[in-house]
Amino acid sequence: MIRPVRHRTAQAKSTARAIPEGGACLRWVRDRAICLVLCALGAPIFAQTDSSLPVPSGQPVHLSDVLLDNNPGELWVRFRFVAPKIGASVGRIGYDVASRDMEHLCQVLAVPYVALHELQPSRVVISLSDRPVEFGDTAPDATQYFEAYRLEQSRCIWEGL
C-alpha cells in the first residue's frame, strides 16, 4: 500500500536561510512509486519482502523525500534516503561503501526521475541518514552522508562539494 508523504514546506531552523522563499517542493508518493518502478527496471531485483531499494552494498535503503530546491539560485533536486546501517562504528557501513550506493542511486533512480519530470537541475544531491531527520533540522546524533552530482548525457558526475 502506498502511503502519502507529509506535504510540507521544508524550512531550516537556523538564522541562515537553507531554502528559497516559499521553500523546497515535496513531491507526491506517486512520484516515489514511479521512481521505484524505474529503479526496478534499471537493476535486477531478487525476491524482496520489504520496500528497500537495491544498492551495491546490500544494505536496506528507503526513499524518504524528493525535494526541489532553488536555494543557491539554481535548481537542485534532493533525494533523501534512510539507510539504518550506516555509521562510523565497527559493523556499520562506512562512507567509503555508502558512497558507491549513493552513486548507484543517482544513476538508477535520479536520472530517470529527472528525465520523467523534464527537470533541468544544476545539481542532484543524494543523502543517506541512519534515521529520519526533518529537512533543515540539526541532528548531532544522526549519521548522514551527502553527495552532489551534475547530470551529463544521462550520467551522474560526482561534484565533490
Tab-separated table of C-alpha atoms in Angstrom:
chain	number	residue	atom	x	y	z
A	1	MET	CA	0.000	0.000	0.000
A	2	ILE	CA	1.344	3.430	-0.895
A	3	ARG	CA	1.215	5.908	1.983
A	4	PRO	CA	1.067	9.634	1.277
A	5	VAL	CA	4.143	11.616	2.256
A	6	ARG	CA	3.650	14.588	4.539
A	7	HIS	CA	3.178	17.570	2.280
A	8	ARG	CA	5.003	20.481	3.763
A	9	THR	CA	7.386	23.267	3.038
A	10	ALA	CA	10.931	22.343	4.005
A	11	GLN	CA	12.416	25.023	6.241
A	12	ALA	CA	15.663	25.214	8.173
A	13	LYS	CA	15.659	26.104	11.871
A	14	SER	CA	18.703	28.346	11.723
A	15	THR	CA	19.333	32.016	11.092
A	16	ALA	CA	20.791	31.391	7.624
A	17	ARG	CA	18.163	30.524	5.021
A	18	ALA	CA	18.629	26.971	3.792
A	19	ILE	CA	15.867	27.198	1.204
A	20	PRO	CA	14.293	29.845	-1.023
A	21	GLU	CA	11.260	31.898	-0.155
A	22	GLY	CA	8.332	29.522	-0.328
A	23	GLY	CA	10.522	26.503	0.411
A	24	ALA	CA	11.521	23.392	-1.443
A	25	CYS	CA	8.743	21.416	-3.114
A	26	LEU	CA	7.967	17.954	-1.772
A	27	ARG	CA	6.849	15.520	-4.479
A	28	TRP	CA	3.891	13.178	-4.130
A	29	VAL	CA	4.106	9.491	-3.350
A	30	ARG	CA	3.042	8.837	-6.938
A	31	ASP	CA	6.435	10.150	-7.998
A	32	ARG	CA	8.124	7.913	-5.432
A	33	ALA	CA	6.279	4.925	-6.874
A	34	ILE	CA	7.410	5.873	-10.383
A	35	CYS	CA	11.000	6.089	-9.120
A	36	LEU	CA	10.730	2.660	-7.548
A	37	VAL	CA	9.416	1.197	-10.792
A	38	LEU	CA	12.194	2.858	-12.795
A	39	CYS	CA	14.736	1.606	-10.284
A	40	ALA	CA	13.341	-1.899	-10.652
A	41	LEU	CA	13.784	-1.706	-14.412
A	42	GLY	CA	17.338	-0.398	-14.105
A	43	ALA	CA	18.700	-3.009	-11.687
A	44	PRO	CA	17.970	-6.684	-11.106
A	45	ILE	CA	15.756	-7.263	-8.109
A	46	PHE	CA	15.625	-10.592	-6.388
A	47	ALA	CA	12.702	-11.637	-4.221
A	48	GLN	CA	12.371	-8.962	-1.568
A	49	THR	CA	9.957	-8.936	1.302
A	50	ASP	CA	10.472	-5.272	2.204
A	51	SER	CA	10.355	-1.993	0.295
A	52	SER	CA	14.085	-1.314	0.350
A	53	LEU	CA	15.879	-0.253	-2.818
A	54	PRO	CA	18.661	-2.459	-4.178
A	55	VAL	CA	22.144	-0.975	-3.729
A	56	PRO	CA	25.640	-2.467	-4.252
A	57	SER	CA	26.299	-2.890	-0.509
A	58	GLY	CA	23.058	-4.808	0.006
A	59	GLN	CA	22.048	-2.580	2.920
A	60	PRO	CA	18.374	-1.631	3.297
A	61	VAL	CA	17.768	1.831	1.813
A	62	HIS	CA	14.358	3.550	1.720
A	63	LEU	CA	13.392	6.717	-0.135
A	64	SER	CA	12.266	9.358	2.345
A	65	ASP	CA	11.775	12.569	0.331
A	66	VAL	CA	12.372	14.175	-3.034
A	67	LEU	CA	12.821	17.928	-2.719
A	68	LEU	CA	13.165	20.586	-5.406
A	69	ASP	CA	15.338	23.356	-4.013
A	70	ASN	CA	16.163	26.699	-5.648
A	71	ASN	CA	18.303	27.766	-2.676
A	72	PRO	CA	21.507	28.749	-4.492
A	73	GLY	CA	19.564	30.459	-7.300
A	74	GLU	CA	19.538	27.294	-9.399
A	75	LEU	CA	17.536	24.077	-9.219
A	76	TRP	CA	18.913	21.294	-7.021
A	77	VAL	CA	16.955	18.038	-6.767
A	78	ARG	CA	17.473	16.367	-3.397
A	79	PHE	CA	16.825	12.648	-2.944
A	80	ARG	CA	16.764	11.832	0.772
A	81	PHE	CA	17.088	8.208	1.890
A	82	VAL	CA	17.048	6.395	5.214
A	83	ALA	CA	19.820	3.774	5.481
A	84	PRO	CA	19.758	2.487	9.095
A	85	LYS	CA	23.025	0.537	8.820
A	86	ILE	CA	25.350	3.471	8.039
A	87	GLY	CA	27.798	4.761	10.629
A	88	ALA	CA	31.435	5.014	11.637
A	89	SER	CA	31.452	2.350	14.359
A	90	VAL	CA	32.551	-1.254	13.866
A	91	GLY	CA	29.987	-3.335	11.997
A	92	ARG	CA	28.324	-0.307	10.393
A	93	ILE	CA	28.512	0.709	6.721
A	94	GLY	CA	31.059	3.492	6.359
A	95	TYR	CA	31.224	6.370	3.926
A	96	ASP	CA	33.543	4.533	1.502
A	97	VAL	CA	30.922	1.815	0.882
A	98	ALA	CA	27.914	4.153	1.164
A	99	SER	CA	29.376	6.495	-1.483
A	100	ARG	CA	29.098	3.691	-4.062
A	101	ASP	CA	25.485	3.191	-3.004
A	102	MET	CA	24.790	6.915	-3.460
A	103	GLU	CA	26.314	6.915	-6.947
A	104	HIS	CA	24.193	3.874	-7.817
A	105	LEU	CA	21.021	5.571	-6.516
A	106	CYS	CA	21.838	8.655	-8.551
A	107	GLN	CA	22.230	6.637	-11.715
A	108	VAL	CA	19.274	4.250	-11.419
A	109	LEU	CA	16.791	6.484	-9.603
A	110	ALA	CA	17.650	10.176	-10.008
A	111	VAL	CA	18.486	10.125	-13.736
A	112	PRO	CA	15.163	8.513	-14.762
A	113	TYR	CA	13.228	10.723	-12.312
A	114	VAL	CA	14.736	13.917	-13.728
A	115	ALA	CA	14.063	12.755	-17.291
A	116	LEU	CA	10.477	11.715	-16.496
A	117	HIS	CA	9.673	15.104	-14.945
A	118	GLU	CA	11.636	17.034	-17.580
A	119	LEU	CA	13.699	18.816	-14.933
A	120	GLN	CA	16.949	20.662	-15.649
A	121	PRO	CA	18.760	20.626	-12.288
A	122	SER	CA	22.189	22.132	-11.776
A	123	ARG	CA	22.856	19.504	-9.114
A	124	VAL	CA	21.381	16.279	-7.830
A	125	VAL	CA	22.036	15.621	-4.149
A	126	ILE	CA	21.792	12.102	-2.752
A	127	SER	CA	21.725	11.867	1.040
A	128	LEU	CA	21.689	8.884	3.365
A	129	SER	CA	20.720	9.137	7.025
A	130	ASP	CA	20.661	6.380	9.623
A	131	ARG	CA	17.274	7.649	10.827
A	132	PRO	CA	14.580	10.009	9.563
A	133	VAL	CA	15.632	13.648	10.019
A	134	GLU	CA	13.413	16.601	9.110
A	135	PHE	CA	14.851	18.726	6.303
A	136	GLY	CA	16.726	21.664	7.796
A	137	ASP	CA	16.890	20.199	11.324
A	138	THR	CA	20.179	19.580	13.079
A	139	ALA	CA	20.574	16.074	14.439
A	140	PRO	CA	24.039	15.672	16.006
A	141	ASP	CA	23.322	12.062	16.980
A	142	ALA	CA	22.350	11.042	13.421
A	143	THR	CA	24.843	9.775	10.842
A	144	GLN	CA	24.305	11.500	7.497
A	145	TYR	CA	26.220	11.201	4.217
A	146	PHE	CA	25.742	13.564	1.272
A	147	GLU	CA	26.970	13.557	-2.325
A	148	ALA	CA	26.310	16.063	-5.102
A	149	TYR	CA	26.286	15.228	-8.800
A	150	ARG	CA	25.738	17.059	-12.057
A	151	LEU	CA	23.957	15.226	-14.839
A	152	GLU	CA	25.602	14.977	-18.255
A	153	GLN	CA	24.227	12.767	-21.019
A	154	SER	CA	22.186	10.706	-18.544
A	155	ARG	CA	25.221	10.093	-16.321
A	156	CYS	CA	25.872	11.197	-12.739
A	157	ILE	CA	29.167	13.093	-12.474
A	158	TRP	CA	30.452	13.442	-8.905
A	159	GLU	CA	30.895	17.078	-7.868
A	160	GLY	CA	32.812	16.606	-4.619
A	161	LEU	CA	31.344	19.715	-2.964
